[in-house]
XYZ file of C-alpha atoms in Angstrom:
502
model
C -2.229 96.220 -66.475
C -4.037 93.112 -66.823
C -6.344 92.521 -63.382
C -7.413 88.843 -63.097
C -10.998 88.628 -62.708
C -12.050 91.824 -64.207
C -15.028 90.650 -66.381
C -17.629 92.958 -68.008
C -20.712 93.658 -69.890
C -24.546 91.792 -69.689
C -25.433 88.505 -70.488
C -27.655 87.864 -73.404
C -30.658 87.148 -71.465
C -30.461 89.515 -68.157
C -32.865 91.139 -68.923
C -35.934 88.090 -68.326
C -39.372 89.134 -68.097
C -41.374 87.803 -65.430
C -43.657 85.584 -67.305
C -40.715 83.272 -68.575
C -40.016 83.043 -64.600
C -42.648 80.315 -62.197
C -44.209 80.398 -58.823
C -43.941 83.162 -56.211
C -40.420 83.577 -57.968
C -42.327 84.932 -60.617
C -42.463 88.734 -59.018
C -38.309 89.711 -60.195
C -37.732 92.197 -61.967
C -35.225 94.238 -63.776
C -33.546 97.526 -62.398
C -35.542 99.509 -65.029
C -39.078 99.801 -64.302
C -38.792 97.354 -61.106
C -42.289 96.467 -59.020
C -40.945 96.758 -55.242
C -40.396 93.328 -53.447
C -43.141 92.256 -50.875
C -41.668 94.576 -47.843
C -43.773 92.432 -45.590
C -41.517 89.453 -46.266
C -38.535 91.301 -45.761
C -39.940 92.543 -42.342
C -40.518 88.993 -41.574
C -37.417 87.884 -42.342
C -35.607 90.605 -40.473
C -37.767 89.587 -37.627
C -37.074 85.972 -37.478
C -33.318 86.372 -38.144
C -33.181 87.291 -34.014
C -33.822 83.348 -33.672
C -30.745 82.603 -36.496
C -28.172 80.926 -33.821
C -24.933 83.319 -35.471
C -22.890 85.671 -33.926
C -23.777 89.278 -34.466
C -20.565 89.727 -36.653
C -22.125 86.959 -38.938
C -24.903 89.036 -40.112
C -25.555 92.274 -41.966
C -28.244 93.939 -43.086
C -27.270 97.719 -44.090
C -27.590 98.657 -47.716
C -24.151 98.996 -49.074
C -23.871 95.097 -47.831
C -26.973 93.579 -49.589
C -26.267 95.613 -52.838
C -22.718 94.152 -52.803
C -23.405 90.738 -51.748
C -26.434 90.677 -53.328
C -25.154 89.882 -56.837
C -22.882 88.596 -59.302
C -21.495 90.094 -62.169
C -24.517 90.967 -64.277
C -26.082 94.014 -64.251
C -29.028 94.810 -64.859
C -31.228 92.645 -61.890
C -32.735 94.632 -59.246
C -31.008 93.638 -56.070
C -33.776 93.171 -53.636
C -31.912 90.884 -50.429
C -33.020 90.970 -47.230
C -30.260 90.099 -45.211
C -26.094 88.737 -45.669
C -24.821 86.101 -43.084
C -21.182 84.528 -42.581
C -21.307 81.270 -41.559
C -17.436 79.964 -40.706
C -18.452 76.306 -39.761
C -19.742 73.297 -41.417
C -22.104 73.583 -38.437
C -23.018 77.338 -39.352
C -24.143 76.374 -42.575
C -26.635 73.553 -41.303
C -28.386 76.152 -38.558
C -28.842 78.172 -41.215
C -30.447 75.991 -43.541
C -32.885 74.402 -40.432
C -33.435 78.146 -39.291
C -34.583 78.962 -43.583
C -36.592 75.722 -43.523
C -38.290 76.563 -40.279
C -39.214 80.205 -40.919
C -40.141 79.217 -44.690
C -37.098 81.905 -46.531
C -34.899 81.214 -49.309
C -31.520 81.429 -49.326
C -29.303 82.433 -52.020
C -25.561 81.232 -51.985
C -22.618 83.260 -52.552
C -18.581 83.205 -53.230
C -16.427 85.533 -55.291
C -19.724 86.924 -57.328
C -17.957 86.517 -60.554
C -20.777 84.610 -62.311
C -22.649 85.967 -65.708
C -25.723 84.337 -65.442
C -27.304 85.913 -62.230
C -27.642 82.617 -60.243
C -25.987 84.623 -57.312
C -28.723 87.094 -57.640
C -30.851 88.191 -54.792
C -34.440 89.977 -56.355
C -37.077 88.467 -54.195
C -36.125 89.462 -50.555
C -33.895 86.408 -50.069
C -30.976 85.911 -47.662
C -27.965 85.494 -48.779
C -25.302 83.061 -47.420
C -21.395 84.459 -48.242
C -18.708 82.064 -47.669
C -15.778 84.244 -48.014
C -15.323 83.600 -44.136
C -14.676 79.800 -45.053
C -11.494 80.146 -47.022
C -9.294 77.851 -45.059
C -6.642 75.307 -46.632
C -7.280 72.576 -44.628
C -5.127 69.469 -45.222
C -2.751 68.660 -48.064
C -2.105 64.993 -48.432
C 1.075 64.259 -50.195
C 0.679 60.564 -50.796
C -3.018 61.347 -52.830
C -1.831 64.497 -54.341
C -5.178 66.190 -52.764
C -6.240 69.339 -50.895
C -8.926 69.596 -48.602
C -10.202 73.261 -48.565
C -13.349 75.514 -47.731
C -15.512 76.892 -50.670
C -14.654 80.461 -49.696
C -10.890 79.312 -51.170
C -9.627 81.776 -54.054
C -8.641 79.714 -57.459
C -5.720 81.962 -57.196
C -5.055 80.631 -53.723
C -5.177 77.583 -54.638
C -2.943 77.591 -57.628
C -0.196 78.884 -55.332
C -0.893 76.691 -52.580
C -0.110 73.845 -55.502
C 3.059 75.630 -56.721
C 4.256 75.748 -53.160
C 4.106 71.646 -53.058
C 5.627 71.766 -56.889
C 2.691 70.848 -58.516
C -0.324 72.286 -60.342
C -4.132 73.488 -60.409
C -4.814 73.725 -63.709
C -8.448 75.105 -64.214
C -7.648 78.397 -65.267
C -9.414 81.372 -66.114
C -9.302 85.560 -65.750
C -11.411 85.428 -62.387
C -8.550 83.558 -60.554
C -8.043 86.413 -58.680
C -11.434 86.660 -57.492
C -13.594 83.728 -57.809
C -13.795 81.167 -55.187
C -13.142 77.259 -55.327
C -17.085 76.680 -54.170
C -18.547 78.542 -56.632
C -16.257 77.107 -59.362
C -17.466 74.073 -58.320
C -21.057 74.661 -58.459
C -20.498 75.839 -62.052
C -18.287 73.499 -63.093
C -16.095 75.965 -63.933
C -14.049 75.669 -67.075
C -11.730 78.272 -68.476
C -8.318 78.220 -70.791
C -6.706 74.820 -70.247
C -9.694 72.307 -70.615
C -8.323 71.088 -73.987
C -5.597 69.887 -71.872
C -6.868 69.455 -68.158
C -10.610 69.026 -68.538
C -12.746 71.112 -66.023
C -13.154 71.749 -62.428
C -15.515 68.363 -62.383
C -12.309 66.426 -63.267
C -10.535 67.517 -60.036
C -12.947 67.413 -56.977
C -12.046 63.863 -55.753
C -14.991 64.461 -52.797
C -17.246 66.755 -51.437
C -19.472 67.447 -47.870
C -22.329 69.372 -48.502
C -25.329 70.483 -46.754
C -28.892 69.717 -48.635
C -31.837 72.007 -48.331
C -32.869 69.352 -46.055
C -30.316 70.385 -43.524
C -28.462 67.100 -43.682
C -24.195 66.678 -44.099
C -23.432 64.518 -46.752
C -19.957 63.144 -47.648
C -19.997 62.469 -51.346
C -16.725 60.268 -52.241
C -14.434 60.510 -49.455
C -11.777 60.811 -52.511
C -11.825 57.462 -53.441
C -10.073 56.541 -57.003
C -12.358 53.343 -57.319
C -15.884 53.814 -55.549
C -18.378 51.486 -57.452
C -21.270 51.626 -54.590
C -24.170 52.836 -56.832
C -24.461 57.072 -57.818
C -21.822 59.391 -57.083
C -23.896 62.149 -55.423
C -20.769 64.163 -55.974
C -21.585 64.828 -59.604
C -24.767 65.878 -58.862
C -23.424 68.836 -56.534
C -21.362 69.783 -59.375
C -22.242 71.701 -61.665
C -25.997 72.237 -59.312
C -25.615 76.311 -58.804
C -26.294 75.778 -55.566
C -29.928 74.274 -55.889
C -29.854 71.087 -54.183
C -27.693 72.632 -51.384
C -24.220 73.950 -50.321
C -20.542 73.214 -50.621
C -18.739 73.324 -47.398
C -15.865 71.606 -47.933
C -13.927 70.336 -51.037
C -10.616 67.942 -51.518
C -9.230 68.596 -54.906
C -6.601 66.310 -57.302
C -3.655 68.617 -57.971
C -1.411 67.774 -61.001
C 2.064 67.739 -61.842
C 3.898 70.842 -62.431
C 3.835 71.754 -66.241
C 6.418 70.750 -68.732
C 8.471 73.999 -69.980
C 5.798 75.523 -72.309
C 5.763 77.639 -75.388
C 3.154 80.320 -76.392
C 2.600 80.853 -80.097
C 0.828 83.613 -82.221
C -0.610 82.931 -85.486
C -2.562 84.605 -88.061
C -5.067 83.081 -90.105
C -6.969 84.626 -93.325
C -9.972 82.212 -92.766
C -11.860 81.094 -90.661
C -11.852 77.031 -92.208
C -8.143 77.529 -90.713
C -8.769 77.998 -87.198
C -10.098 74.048 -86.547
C -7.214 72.669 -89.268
C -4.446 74.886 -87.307
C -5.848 72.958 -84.309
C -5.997 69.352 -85.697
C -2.759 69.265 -86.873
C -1.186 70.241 -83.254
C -3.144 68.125 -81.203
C -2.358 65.629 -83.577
C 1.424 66.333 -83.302
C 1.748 68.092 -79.858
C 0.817 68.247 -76.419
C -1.574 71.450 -76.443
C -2.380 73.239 -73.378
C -4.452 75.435 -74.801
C -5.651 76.736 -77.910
C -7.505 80.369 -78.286
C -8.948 82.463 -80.887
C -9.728 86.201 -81.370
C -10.725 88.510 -84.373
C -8.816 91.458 -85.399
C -11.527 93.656 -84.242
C -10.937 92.247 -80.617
C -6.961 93.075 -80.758
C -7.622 96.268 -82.100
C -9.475 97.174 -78.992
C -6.670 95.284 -76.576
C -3.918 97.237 -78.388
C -6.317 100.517 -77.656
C -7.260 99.671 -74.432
C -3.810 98.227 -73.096
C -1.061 99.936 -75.642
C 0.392 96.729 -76.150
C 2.476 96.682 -79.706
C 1.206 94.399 -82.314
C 2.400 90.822 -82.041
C 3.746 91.029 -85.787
C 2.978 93.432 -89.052
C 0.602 90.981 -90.708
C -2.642 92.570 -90.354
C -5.598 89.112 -90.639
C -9.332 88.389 -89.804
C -8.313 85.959 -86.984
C -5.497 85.092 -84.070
C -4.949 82.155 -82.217
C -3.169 81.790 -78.836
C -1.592 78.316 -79.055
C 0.381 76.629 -75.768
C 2.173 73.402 -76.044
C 4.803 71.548 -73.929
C 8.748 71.479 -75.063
C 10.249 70.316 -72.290
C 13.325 69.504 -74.478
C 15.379 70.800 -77.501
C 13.545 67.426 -79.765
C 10.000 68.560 -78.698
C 10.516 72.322 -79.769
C 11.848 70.966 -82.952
C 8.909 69.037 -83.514
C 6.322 71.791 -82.616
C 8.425 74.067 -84.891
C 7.869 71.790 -87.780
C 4.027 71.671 -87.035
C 4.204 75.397 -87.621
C 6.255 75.497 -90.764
C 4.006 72.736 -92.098
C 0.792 74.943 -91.632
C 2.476 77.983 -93.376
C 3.402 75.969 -96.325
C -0.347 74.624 -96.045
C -1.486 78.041 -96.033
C -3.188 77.883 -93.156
C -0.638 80.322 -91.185
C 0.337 83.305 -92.778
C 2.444 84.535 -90.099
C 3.295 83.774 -86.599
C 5.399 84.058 -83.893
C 6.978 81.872 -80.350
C 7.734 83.388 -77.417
C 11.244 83.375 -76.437
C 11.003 84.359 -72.309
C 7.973 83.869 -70.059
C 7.959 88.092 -69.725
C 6.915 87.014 -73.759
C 4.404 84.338 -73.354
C 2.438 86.543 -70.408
C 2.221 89.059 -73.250
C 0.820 87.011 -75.809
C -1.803 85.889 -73.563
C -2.411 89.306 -72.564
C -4.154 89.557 -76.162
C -6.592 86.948 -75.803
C -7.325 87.476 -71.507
C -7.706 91.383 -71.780
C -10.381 91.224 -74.457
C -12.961 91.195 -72.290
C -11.608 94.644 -69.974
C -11.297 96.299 -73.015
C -14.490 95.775 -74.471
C -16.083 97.319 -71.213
C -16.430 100.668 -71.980
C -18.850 99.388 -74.742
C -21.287 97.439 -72.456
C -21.054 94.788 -74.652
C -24.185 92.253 -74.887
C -22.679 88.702 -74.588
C -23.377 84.570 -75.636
C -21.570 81.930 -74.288
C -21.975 78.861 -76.321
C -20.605 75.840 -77.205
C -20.498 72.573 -79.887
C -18.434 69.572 -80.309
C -15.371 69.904 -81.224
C -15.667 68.529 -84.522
C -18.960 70.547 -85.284
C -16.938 73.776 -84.567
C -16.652 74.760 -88.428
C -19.988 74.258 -89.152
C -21.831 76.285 -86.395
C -19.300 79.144 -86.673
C -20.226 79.514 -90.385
C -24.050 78.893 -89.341
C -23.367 81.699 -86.559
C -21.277 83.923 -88.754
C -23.946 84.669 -91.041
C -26.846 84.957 -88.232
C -24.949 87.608 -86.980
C -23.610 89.524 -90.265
C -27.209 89.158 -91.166
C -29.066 90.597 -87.636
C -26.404 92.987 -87.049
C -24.902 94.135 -90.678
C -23.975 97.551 -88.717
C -22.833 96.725 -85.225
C -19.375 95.610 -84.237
C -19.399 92.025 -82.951
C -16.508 90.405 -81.669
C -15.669 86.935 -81.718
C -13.358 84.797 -79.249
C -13.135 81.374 -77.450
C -11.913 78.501 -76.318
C -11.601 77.080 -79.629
C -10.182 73.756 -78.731
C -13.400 72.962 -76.709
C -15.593 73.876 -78.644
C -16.948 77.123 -76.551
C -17.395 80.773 -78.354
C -17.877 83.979 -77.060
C -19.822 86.154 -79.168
C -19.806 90.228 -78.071
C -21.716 92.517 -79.798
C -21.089 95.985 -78.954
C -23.432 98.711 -77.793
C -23.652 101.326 -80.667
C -22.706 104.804 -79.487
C -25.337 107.142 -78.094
C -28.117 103.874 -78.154
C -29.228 103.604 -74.449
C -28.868 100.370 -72.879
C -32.459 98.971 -72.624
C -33.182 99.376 -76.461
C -29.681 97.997 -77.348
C -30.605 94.729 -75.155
C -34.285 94.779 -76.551
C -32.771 94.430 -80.122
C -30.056 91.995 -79.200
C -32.960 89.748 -77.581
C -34.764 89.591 -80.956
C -31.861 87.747 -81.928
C -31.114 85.192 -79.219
C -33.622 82.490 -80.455
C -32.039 82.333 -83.884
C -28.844 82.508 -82.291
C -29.689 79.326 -80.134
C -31.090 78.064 -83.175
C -28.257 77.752 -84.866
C -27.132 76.203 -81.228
C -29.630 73.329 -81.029
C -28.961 72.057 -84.846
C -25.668 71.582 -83.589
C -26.953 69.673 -80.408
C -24.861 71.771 -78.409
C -25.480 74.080 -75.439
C -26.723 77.456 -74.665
C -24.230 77.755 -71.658
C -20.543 76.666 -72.302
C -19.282 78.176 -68.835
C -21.150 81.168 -67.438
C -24.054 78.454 -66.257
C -28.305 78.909 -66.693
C -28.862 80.804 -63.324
C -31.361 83.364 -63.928
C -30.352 84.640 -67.450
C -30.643 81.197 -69.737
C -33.757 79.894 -67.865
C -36.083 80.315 -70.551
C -33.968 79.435 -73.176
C -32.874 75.861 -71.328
C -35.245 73.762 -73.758
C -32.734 75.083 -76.521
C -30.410 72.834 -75.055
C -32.398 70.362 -72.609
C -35.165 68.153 -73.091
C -38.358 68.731 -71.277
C -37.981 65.060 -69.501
C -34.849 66.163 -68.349
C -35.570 69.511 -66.815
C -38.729 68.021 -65.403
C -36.220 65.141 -63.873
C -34.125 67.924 -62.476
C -37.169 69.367 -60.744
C -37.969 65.718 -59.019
C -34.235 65.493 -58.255
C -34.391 69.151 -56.581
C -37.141 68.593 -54.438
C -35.371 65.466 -52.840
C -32.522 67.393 -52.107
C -34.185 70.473 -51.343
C -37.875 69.644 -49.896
C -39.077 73.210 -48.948
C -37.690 74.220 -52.015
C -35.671 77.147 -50.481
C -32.047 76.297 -52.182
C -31.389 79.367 -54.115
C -34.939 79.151 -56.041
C -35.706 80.397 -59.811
C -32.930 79.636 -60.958
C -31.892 77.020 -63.502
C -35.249 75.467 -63.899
């Protein structure tokens, strides 16, 4: 059985060495051949957290906790936190900050730890800040269409809270089940519907937050038309927690969904995949629009025992959702398919009759990643354009059939956005550390073949720790020096989860 939010595998750049890494941040390490953290600091910190105005219950320091709540879901970072505390108040959060700022520690922010990019990562004797104790719904307003909720909020939560009003959250992705609504927003969280919905950015109508100053901001107040100079609120999103913290959220909810329909299709080239795509968005209303390799569905039909979706064995599969809320519209996206299999485009496919059906089709394309686990796979996140898609993936194709002529990589993505996923798998008996040292060798052409396409090292999974180095692939230095001066007004003492970005 599918479990939503199982992810797997390490990032393509977990594994930093110190000396892409500045200041006293400079000292982390990786779990293999790890210098211990200053243990002096840590006493310190233990110390001074007798003066941190929370409740005993708000704050633990025994090892099972700051392993677990240490990290996110990479693996290889040596987990070095000092201490874990609860805050459950707006008002928690802002004693915390002034106590940080006064005894001069960092803290490190936390939610459902589902990230890839180590930004939740605690290697330098931090404290880390958990708000899975603020997970209230606060206040739906029916009028607006808005929620009002706590970052410790699960997507899934949400979602259902929407369905229980008849309408819709649409940012989808596997971690629904897991993630929380503040950390989605301080990734700007994407996932399987932005062709159609756009990202988390698109529904956060306002935000209070708490800077690294210690001040309560209200960024918005969910105004439609708010033409008063910057809207801090973008600046929040999207941050990974470096300017400050997320305590409370009111998010847009949509209208329920149109009856959908879930297609298969098989294409023999890759050139297909982008025409397949243009000629449905042209001529439906897509909700989404996915694509896998064989090799992937081989290892979902081996790792799940699902059947195949048809006989017609092909290099690639897309999972394609549009809206037929009536008997016309299904005609019409019916003829979009028959015109792409005379085209030659699609040679075969297949619509789902039930929704039992259509949660099976996506099963193909959602369980990749849980059944490429076993393999530790090493993974990219990237993304173009749209309309520089067929370009980059012939560009990437060959960088990768060229560095790895041997090794199984497996393709998939959110093709109508533009963002790929590229796994290559660990080759049996090959420890770990060697595999990632070879895969490294690789990255810079990799984002190479990124940066002629002027698009971005990070589609989703965000720069935390892993893509730090590698941000000038994607950024300007101008801009990443303007993020700096931007930090350090939000963030003076520069204790707001520091390292990490840039």
């Amino acid at each position: 059985m599918h479990l939503p939010g199982a992810r797997f595998g390490f990032g393509p750049s977990e594994f930093m060495d110190s000396s892409h890494q500045d200041g006293a941040y400079a000292q982390f390490i990786l779990s293999f051949g790890s210098e211990p953290c200053d243990s002096l600091a840590m006493q310190t910190t233990t110390q001074a957290l007798a003066t941190l105005p929370l409740k005993p219950a708000q704050i633990k320091t025994d090892p099972d906790s700051l392993k677990y709540y240490g990290k996110d879901w990479t693996t290889y970072f040596d987990i070095k936190a000092s201490a874990i505390v609860f805050p459950e108040t707006t008002e928690d959060v802002v004693q915390i900050v002034q106590w940080a700022r006064k005894n001069k520690i960092a803290l490190i922010p936390s939610g459902g730890r589902t990230g890839l990019s180590g930004a939740a990562c605690a290697l330098n004797g931090e404290v880390v800040v958990s708000f899975e104790r603020m997970n209230r719904v606060l206040q739906f307003n029916e009028t607006d269409s808005t929620v009002e909720i706590e970052p410790g909020v699960i997507t899934e939560t949400l979602q259902e809270f929407a369905k229980s009003k008849n309408l819709y959250y649409p940012v989808d992705f596997a971690a629904r089940g897991s993630s929380q609504m503040g950390g989605n927003i301080a990734t700007n969280a994407g996932g399987i519907k932005v062709v159609r919905y756009g990202l988390t950015r698109d529904w956060v109508t306002s935000l209070e937050v708490v800077t690294g100053a210690g001040e309560v901001l209200h960024l918005n107040n969910s105004l439609v038309k708010n033409a008063t100079g910057l809207d801090l609120r973008h600046l929040f999103i999207g941050s990974e927690g470096i300017l400050g913290f997320i305590t409370k959220a009111t998010m847009k909810l949509a209208a329920a969904p149109p009856p959908l329909k879930v297609f298969i299709f098989a294409l023999d080239q890759l050139s297909s995949v982008m025409k397949v795509f243009s000629e449905f968005k042209l001529n439906c209303h897509l909700q989404a629009y996915e694509m896998f390799s064989e090799k992937a569905l081989k290892h979902v039909l081996h790792g799940t025992g699902l059947a195949r979706p048809f006989e017609t064995v092909t290099d690639f599969y897309v999972v394609c959702e549009v809206e037929a809320p009536t008997e016309a519209s299904e005609e019409k996206v019916m003829s979009v398919f028959e015109n792409c299999l005379e085209k030659g485009w699609v040679t075969d496919g297949v619509m789902s009759q039930s929704d039992v059906q259509a949660k099976n089709f996506w099963r193909y394309r959602e369980d990749i990643s849980e059944s490429l686990s076993t393999y530790s796979p090493y993974k990219n996140d990237v993304s173009v354009s749209i309309s520089k898609v067929p370009d980059f993936m012939t560009d990437l194709d060959l960088v990768l059939t060229t560095a790895y002529p041997t090794w199984e990589v497996v393709w998939f993505g959110h093709i109508g956005d533009g963002n790929l996923h590229i796994n290559i798998l660990r080759p049996e008996g090959m420890k770990k550390e060697d595999f990632v040292q070879e895969c490294r060798k690789v990255d810079e052409l990799v984002f190479k073949a990124v940066q002629k396409q002027q698009g971005s090292i990070s589609a989703e999974h965000g720069v935390g720790l892993t893509k730090k180095s590698f941000l000038t692939y994607t950024r300007s230095q101008s801009e990443i020096d303007l993020m700096k001066g931007i930090k350090k007004v939000f963030d003076p003492d520069l204790i707001m989860n520091p390292g990490k970005v840039i």
